[in-house]
mmCIF file of C-alpha atoms in Angstrom:
data_model
loop_
_atom_site.group_PDB
_atom_site.id
_atom_site.type_symbol
_atom_site.label_atom_id
_atom_site.label_comp_id
_atom_site.label_asym_id
_atom_site.label_seq_id
_atom_site.Cartn_x
_atom_site.Cartn_y
_atom_site.Cartn_z
ATOM 1 C CA UNK F 789 9.929 -1.007 -27.010
ATOM 2 C CA UNK F 790 7.097 1.504 -27.428
ATOM 3 C CA UNK F 791 4.596 2.594 -24.807
ATOM 4 C CA UNK F 792 1.850 0.744 -26.681
ATOM 5 C CA UNK F 793 3.897 -2.465 -26.644
ATOM 6 C CA UNK F 794 4.688 -2.101 -22.937
ATOM 7 C CA UNK F 795 1.072 -1.573 -21.978
ATOM 8 C CA UNK F 796 -0.062 -4.391 -24.243
ATOM 9 C CA UNK F 797 2.283 -6.805 -22.480
ATOM 10 C CA UNK F 798 1.068 -5.603 -19.077
ATOM 11 C CA UNK F 799 -2.589 -6.018 -20.022
ATOM 12 C CA UNK F 800 -1.965 -9.534 -21.316
ATOM 13 C CA UNK F 801 -0.167 -10.420 -18.100
ATOM 14 C CA UNK F 802 -2.978 -9.028 -15.963
ATOM 15 C CA UNK F 803 -5.406 -11.107 -18.019
ATOM 16 C CA UNK F 804 -3.442 -14.260 -17.112
ATOM 17 C CA UNK F 805 -3.429 -13.200 -13.469
ATOM 18 C CA UNK F 806 -7.166 -12.425 -13.360
ATOM 19 C CA UNK F 807 -8.661 -15.095 -15.656
ATOM 20 C CA UNK F 808 -10.031 -12.610 -18.173
ATOM 21 C CA UNK F 809 -9.242 -11.015 -21.555
ATOM 22 C CA UNK F 810 -6.831 -8.062 -21.882
ATOM 23 C CA UNK F 811 -9.586 -5.838 -23.240
ATOM 24 C CA UNK F 812 -11.660 -6.435 -20.094
ATOM 25 C CA UNK F 813 -9.498 -3.879 -18.262
ATOM 26 C CA UNK F 814 -10.449 -1.180 -20.789
ATOM 27 C CA UNK F 815 -14.222 -1.598 -20.611
ATOM 28 C CA UNK F 816 -16.498 0.989 -19.020
ATOM 29 C CA UNK F 817 -18.428 -1.641 -17.055
ATOM 30 C CA UNK F 818 -16.927 -3.760 -14.275
ATOM 31 C CA UNK F 819 -16.015 -7.397 -14.959
ATOM 32 C CA UNK F 820 -16.268 -10.282 -12.498
ATOM 33 C CA UNK F 821 -14.445 -13.544 -13.153
ATOM 34 C CA UNK F 822 -13.972 -16.826 -11.315
ATOM 35 C CA UNK F 823 -10.413 -16.932 -10.019
ATOM 36 C CA UNK F 824 -8.330 -19.840 -11.303
ATOM 37 C CA UNK F 825 -4.709 -20.875 -11.440
ATOM 38 C CA UNK F 826 -2.854 -20.072 -14.662
ATOM 39 C CA UNK F 827 0.565 -21.374 -15.740
ATOM 40 C CA UNK F 828 1.609 -17.906 -16.937
ATOM 41 C CA UNK F 829 0.416 -15.911 -13.921
ATOM 42 C CA UNK F 830 2.890 -13.977 -11.772
ATOM 43 C CA UNK F 831 4.822 -16.578 -9.780
ATOM 44 C CA UNK F 832 4.115 -15.110 -6.351
ATOM 45 C CA UNK F 833 0.316 -14.940 -6.678
ATOM 46 C CA UNK F 834 -1.378 -17.569 -4.461
ATOM 47 C CA UNK F 835 -4.133 -18.305 -6.983
ATOM 48 C CA UNK F 836 -7.019 -18.861 -6.893
ATOM 49 C CA UNK F 837 -8.099 -15.758 -4.958
ATOM 50 C CA UNK F 838 -11.372 -15.403 -3.113
ATOM 51 C CA UNK F 839 -11.360 -11.643 -3.677
ATOM 52 C CA UNK F 840 -8.906 -9.642 -5.757
ATOM 53 C CA UNK F 841 -9.683 -6.430 -7.638
ATOM 54 C CA UNK F 842 -7.605 -4.736 -10.334
ATOM 55 C CA UNK F 843 -8.187 -1.399 -12.044
ATOM 56 C CA UNK F 844 -6.330 0.272 -14.889
ATOM 57 C CA UNK F 845 -8.610 3.282 -14.388
ATOM 58 C CA UNK F 846 -11.594 2.628 -16.623
ATOM 59 C CA UNK F 847 -13.279 -0.090 -14.582
ATOM 60 C CA UNK F 848 -12.575 -2.843 -12.067
ATOM 61 C CA UNK F 849 -11.869 -6.464 -12.914
ATOM 62 C CA UNK F 850 -12.647 -8.557 -9.840
ATOM 63 C CA UNK F 851 -11.632 -12.189 -9.627
ATOM 64 C CA UNK F 852 -13.363 -14.142 -6.915
ATOM 65 C CA UNK F 853 -14.811 -17.495 -5.926
ATOM 66 C CA UNK F 854 -18.210 -18.540 -7.230
ATOM 67 C CA UNK F 855 -19.539 -18.249 -3.672
ATOM 68 C CA UNK F 856 -18.538 -14.589 -3.414
ATOM 69 C CA UNK F 857 -19.359 -13.418 -6.937
ATOM 70 C CA UNK F 858 -22.667 -11.768 -6.057
ATOM 71 C CA UNK F 859 -21.227 -10.220 -2.893
ATOM 72 C CA UNK F 860 -18.460 -8.561 -4.892
ATOM 73 C CA UNK F 861 -20.884 -7.515 -7.628
ATOM 74 C CA UNK F 862 -23.059 -5.843 -4.977
ATOM 75 C CA UNK F 863 -20.053 -3.932 -3.632
ATOM 76 C CA UNK F 864 -18.851 -2.771 -7.063
ATOM 77 C CA UNK F 865 -22.332 -1.584 -7.992
ATOM 78 C CA UNK F 866 -22.554 0.636 -4.920
ATOM 79 C CA UNK F 867 -19.743 3.077 -5.706
ATOM 80 C CA UNK F 868 -17.888 4.702 -8.613
ATOM 81 C CA UNK F 869 -14.713 2.910 -9.697
ATOM 82 C CA UNK F 870 -12.421 5.522 -8.172
ATOM 83 C CA UNK F 871 -14.078 5.151 -4.744
ATOM 84 C CA UNK F 872 -14.135 1.345 -4.499
ATOM 85 C CA UNK F 873 -10.448 1.292 -3.571
ATOM 86 C CA UNK F 874 -10.548 3.837 -0.759
ATOM 87 C CA UNK F 875 -11.956 4.351 2.686
ATOM 88 C CA UNK F 876 -14.590 4.717 3.983
ATOM 89 C CA UNK F 877 -15.976 2.309 1.367
ATOM 90 C CA UNK F 878 -13.360 -0.372 2.031
ATOM 91 C CA UNK F 879 -14.803 -0.690 5.526
ATOM 92 C CA UNK F 880 -18.052 -1.700 3.855
ATOM 93 C CA UNK F 881 -16.197 -4.345 1.860
ATOM 94 C CA UNK F 882 -14.581 -5.650 5.040
ATOM 95 C CA UNK F 883 -17.998 -5.967 6.674
ATOM 96 C CA UNK F 884 -19.326 -7.849 3.644
ATOM 97 C CA UNK F 885 -16.350 -10.232 3.628
ATOM 98 C CA UNK F 886 -16.259 -10.878 7.370
ATOM 99 C CA UNK F 887 -18.836 -13.671 7.326
ATOM 100 C CA UNK F 888 -16.699 -15.458 4.745
ATOM 101 C CA UNK F 889 -13.629 -15.253 6.975
ATOM 102 C CA UNK F 890 -11.892 -12.642 4.826
ATOM 103 C CA UNK F 891 -10.472 -9.152 5.261
ATOM 104 C CA UNK F 892 -8.804 -6.622 2.958
ATOM 105 C CA UNK F 893 -5.077 -7.326 3.174
ATOM 106 C CA UNK F 894 -2.934 -5.939 0.349
ATOM 107 C CA UNK F 895 -3.292 -2.594 -1.429
ATOM 108 C CA UNK F 896 -0.697 -1.713 -4.047
ATOM 109 C CA UNK F 897 -0.045 0.592 -6.974
ATOM 110 C CA UNK F 898 1.910 -0.644 -9.990
ATOM 111 C CA UNK F 899 4.031 1.451 -12.330
ATOM 112 C CA UNK F 900 5.212 0.979 -15.920
ATOM 113 C CA UNK F 901 8.037 2.835 -17.697
ATOM 114 C CA UNK F 902 7.347 5.689 -20.100
ATOM 115 C CA UNK F 903 9.958 5.167 -22.855
ATOM 116 C CA UNK F 904 10.301 8.871 -23.646
ATOM 117 C CA UNK F 905 11.010 9.695 -19.978
ATOM 118 C CA UNK F 906 13.123 6.727 -18.977
ATOM 119 C CA UNK F 907 16.831 7.576 -18.845
ATOM 120 C CA UNK F 908 19.817 6.582 -16.753
ATOM 121 C CA UNK F 909 20.224 8.780 -13.690
ATOM 122 C CA UNK F 910 23.536 9.219 -11.921
ATOM 123 C CA UNK F 911 24.776 9.321 -8.351
ATOM 124 C CA UNK F 912 28.116 9.904 -6.651
ATOM 125 C CA UNK F 913 28.909 6.203 -6.287
ATOM 126 C CA UNK F 914 30.074 3.414 -8.579
ATOM 127 C CA UNK F 915 27.329 1.241 -10.040
ATOM 128 C CA UNK F 916 27.954 -2.391 -10.942
ATOM 129 C CA UNK F 917 25.709 -4.809 -12.805
ATOM 130 C CA UNK F 918 25.146 -8.024 -10.835
ATOM 131 C CA UNK F 919 23.880 -11.442 -11.890
ATOM 132 C CA UNK F 920 22.304 -14.379 -10.108
ATOM 133 C CA UNK F 921 25.617 -15.879 -9.045
ATOM 134 C CA UNK F 922 26.500 -12.587 -7.314
ATOM 135 C CA UNK F 923 23.490 -12.729 -4.972
ATOM 136 C CA UNK F 924 24.398 -15.768 -2.862
ATOM 137 C CA UNK F 925 25.696 -13.758 0.110
ATOM 138 C CA UNK F 926 23.205 -10.908 -0.233
ATOM 139 C CA UNK F 927 20.034 -12.482 1.143
ATOM 140 C CA UNK F 928 20.108 -10.246 4.194
ATOM 141 C CA UNK F 929 17.465 -8.019 5.860
ATOM 142 C CA UNK F 930 18.971 -4.836 4.421
ATOM 143 C CA UNK F 931 18.381 -6.093 0.857
ATOM 144 C CA UNK F 932 14.944 -7.649 1.400
ATOM 145 C CA UNK F 933 13.183 -5.352 -1.098
ATOM 146 C CA UNK F 934 15.738 -5.967 -3.844
ATOM 147 C CA UNK F 935 15.985 -9.744 -3.380
ATOM 148 C CA UNK F 936 13.553 -12.422 -2.211
ATOM 149 C CA UNK F 937 15.035 -15.359 -0.313
ATOM 150 C CA UNK F 938 11.859 -17.434 -0.764
ATOM 151 C CA UNK F 939 12.170 -17.202 -4.552
ATOM 152 C CA UNK F 940 15.905 -17.012 -5.148
ATOM 153 C CA UNK F 941 15.592 -18.705 -8.512
ATOM 154 C CA UNK F 942 13.659 -15.681 -9.852
ATOM 155 C CA UNK F 943 16.282 -13.080 -8.864
ATOM 156 C CA UNK F 944 18.201 -12.871 -12.108
ATOM 157 C CA UNK F 945 19.664 -9.369 -12.473
ATOM 158 C CA UNK F 946 20.648 -6.449 -10.270
ATOM 159 C CA UNK F 947 22.593 -3.228 -9.982
ATOM 160 C CA UNK F 948 24.661 -2.426 -6.901
ATOM 161 C CA UNK F 949 26.002 0.924 -5.684
ATOM 162 C CA UNK F 950 29.407 0.784 -3.998
ATOM 163 C CA UNK F 951 31.343 3.074 -1.684
ATOM 164 C CA UNK F 952 34.743 1.569 -2.348
ATOM 165 C CA UNK F 953 34.049 -2.142 -1.894
ATOM 166 C CA UNK F 954 31.098 -1.610 0.432
ATOM 167 C CA UNK F 955 27.664 -2.341 -1.048
ATOM 168 C CA UNK F 956 25.489 0.619 -0.049
ATOM 169 C CA UNK F 957 22.488 0.193 -2.351
ATOM 170 C CA UNK F 958 20.961 -2.586 -4.379
ATOM 171 C CA UNK F 959 18.231 -2.848 -6.996
ATOM 172 C CA UNK F 960 17.183 -6.306 -8.074
ATOM 173 C CA UNK F 961 14.627 -7.665 -10.491
ATOM 174 C CA UNK F 962 12.544 -10.774 -10.120
ATOM 175 C CA UNK F 963 11.412 -12.746 -13.175
ATOM 176 C CA UNK F 964 7.877 -12.908 -11.836
ATOM 177 C CA UNK F 965 6.467 -13.829 -15.242
ATOM 178 C CA UNK F 966 7.707 -14.517 -18.746
ATOM 179 C CA UNK F 967 7.702 -10.962 -20.107
ATOM 180 C CA UNK F 968 7.741 -8.700 -17.031
ATOM 181 C CA UNK F 969 10.410 -8.306 -14.340
ATOM 182 C CA UNK F 970 9.616 -6.564 -11.064
ATOM 183 C CA UNK F 971 12.113 -4.087 -9.603
ATOM 184 C CA UNK F 972 12.819 -3.713 -5.896
ATOM 185 C CA UNK F 973 15.412 -1.383 -4.355
ATOM 186 C CA UNK F 974 17.155 -0.857 -1.006
ATOM 187 C CA UNK F 975 19.666 1.748 0.172
ATOM 188 C CA UNK F 976 21.442 1.685 3.522
ATOM 189 C CA UNK F 977 19.939 4.344 5.841
ATOM 190 C CA UNK F 978 23.112 6.416 6.157
ATOM 191 C CA UNK F 979 23.357 6.743 2.347
ATOM 192 C CA UNK F 980 19.784 7.769 1.571
ATOM 193 C CA UNK F 981 18.650 11.074 -0.001
ATOM 194 C CA UNK F 982 21.636 11.138 -2.345
ATOM 195 C CA UNK F 983 19.912 9.940 -5.519
ATOM 196 C CA UNK F 984 21.211 6.383 -5.162
ATOM 197 C CA UNK F 985 17.808 4.666 -5.362
ATOM 198 C CA UNK F 986 16.884 6.467 -8.575
ATOM 199 C CA UNK F 987 20.290 5.762 -10.129
ATOM 200 C CA UNK F 988 19.936 2.063 -9.339
ATOM 201 C CA UNK F 989 16.306 1.836 -10.447
ATOM 202 C CA UNK F 990 16.796 3.664 -13.741
ATOM 203 C CA UNK F 991 19.905 1.654 -14.658
ATOM 204 C CA UNK F 992 18.176 -1.640 -13.889
ATOM 205 C CA UNK F 993 15.050 -0.659 -15.825
ATOM 206 C CA UNK F 994 17.155 -0.009 -18.918
ATOM 207 C CA UNK F 995 19.019 -3.302 -18.478
ATOM 208 C CA UNK F 996 15.694 -5.143 -18.297
ATOM 209 C CA UNK F 997 14.467 -3.485 -21.485
ATOM 210 C CA UNK F 998 17.678 -4.573 -23.224
ATOM 211 C CA UNK F 999 16.632 -8.150 -22.449
ATOM 212 C CA UNK F 1000 13.341 -7.556 -24.231
ATOM 213 C CA UNK F 1001 11.393 -7.620 -20.961
ATOM 214 C CA UNK F 1002 9.121 -5.022 -19.353
ATOM 215 C CA UNK F 1003 10.295 -3.627 -16.003
ATOM 216 C CA UNK F 1004 7.547 -2.898 -13.513
ATOM 217 C CA UNK F 1005 7.547 -1.342 -10.082
ATOM 218 C CA UNK F 1006 5.178 -1.818 -7.149
ATOM 219 C CA UNK F 1007 4.596 0.423 -4.134
ATOM 220 C CA UNK F 1008 2.024 0.857 -1.419
ATOM 221 C CA UNK F 1009 0.072 4.031 -2.246
ATOM 222 C CA UNK F 1010 1.175 5.539 1.094
ATOM 223 C CA UNK F 1011 4.891 4.856 0.511
ATOM 224 C CA UNK F 1012 5.578 8.339 -0.820
ATOM 225 C CA UNK F 1013 9.356 7.969 -1.065
ATOM 226 C CA UNK F 1014 8.979 4.820 -3.163
ATOM 227 C CA UNK F 1015 6.349 6.403 -5.425
ATOM 228 C CA UNK F 1016 8.578 9.457 -5.882
ATOM 229 C CA UNK F 1017 11.439 7.183 -6.885
ATOM 230 C CA UNK F 1018 9.287 5.486 -9.516
ATOM 231 C CA UNK F 1019 8.131 8.788 -10.991
ATOM 232 C CA UNK F 1020 11.630 10.291 -10.941
ATOM 233 C CA UNK F 1021 12.937 7.289 -12.898
ATOM 234 C CA UNK F 1022 10.378 7.653 -15.675
ATOM 235 C CA UNK F 1023 7.646 5.314 -14.471
ATOM 236 C CA UNK F 1024 3.979 6.268 -14.309
ATOM 237 C CA UNK F 1025 0.980 4.689 -12.523
ATOM 238 C CA UNK F 1026 -0.525 1.838 -14.533
ATOM 239 C CA UNK F 1027 -2.851 -0.189 -12.325
ATOM 240 C CA UNK F 1028 -3.948 -0.632 -8.722
ATOM 241 C CA UNK F 1029 -4.807 -3.860 -6.950
ATOM 242 C CA UNK F 1030 -6.547 -4.840 -3.718
ATOM 243 C CA UNK F 1031 -6.509 -8.371 -2.364
ATOM 244 C CA UNK F 1032 -8.504 -9.834 0.511
ATOM 245 C CA UNK F 1033 -7.072 -12.755 2.454
ATOM 246 C CA UNK F 1034 -8.191 -14.961 5.310
ATOM 247 C CA UNK F 1035 -8.592 -13.085 8.598
ATOM 248 C CA UNK F 1036 -6.098 -15.414 10.268
ATOM 249 C CA UNK F 1037 -3.547 -14.601 7.548
ATOM 250 C CA UNK F 1038 -3.985 -10.859 8.136
ATOM 251 C CA UNK F 1039 -3.691 -11.243 11.908
ATOM 252 C CA UNK F 1040 -0.548 -13.327 11.537
ATOM 253 C CA UNK F 1041 1.003 -10.615 9.358
ATOM 254 C CA UNK F 1042 0.136 -7.967 11.932
ATOM 255 C CA UNK F 1043 1.683 -10.014 14.719
ATOM 256 C CA UNK F 1044 4.846 -10.466 12.659
ATOM 257 C CA UNK F 1045 5.082 -6.695 12.073
ATOM 258 C CA UNK F 1046 4.580 -5.993 15.786
ATOM 259 C CA UNK F 1047 7.421 -8.341 16.703
ATOM 260 C CA UNK F 1048 9.975 -6.458 14.626
#
């Protein structure tokens, strides 16, 4: 699969997610759409969104409700594309959304593989390919990035690292949409900084490509170790996304984090 093919698939998927055309992400001007459900959207997206913004670098495609369309247009017209996704301007967006009961919630960077850089990396431990029937006993807190208990049916392929018979690292992919599988990876704390995460990620990415699917990787922009893993494995930044959710939803998430 070529880089052009990979990016074409990603743009088409983002178009399904954002209720727009693939070429809308490559325009110089921003695009605002009415958010709607779509049968081919990523499975975990709670569409429709009231405010969600995606940028592949050239512009911003914002999907929103009809009620908020002019509010979002006002915000996007205030700042250059590269500044709309950062503070202090996001505080302005929060203030604009507050009267609608919303607040900025998720901020993520997404990565796609560069075929000429993607290669299998090694580590000192045995790697084993795992399938859906191997995951039944692995829905545990230590593997919560690699597997998702709420969507078990989407966890279809993985690679495990073993110290003897002990599972010490796991990368899993979720069939979030028809043509793109998302990679998540976990390594037990006492085994980190040994190249295990990159070995698992790179092997799984290649296995996904063998299936004719595009592997993609998501990380919070501030999660430096995760971003480094993506880059080391041959992935490069593709798009960024910011999603606003109900204030109550954000507060509930914060309370859940504080209780850990």
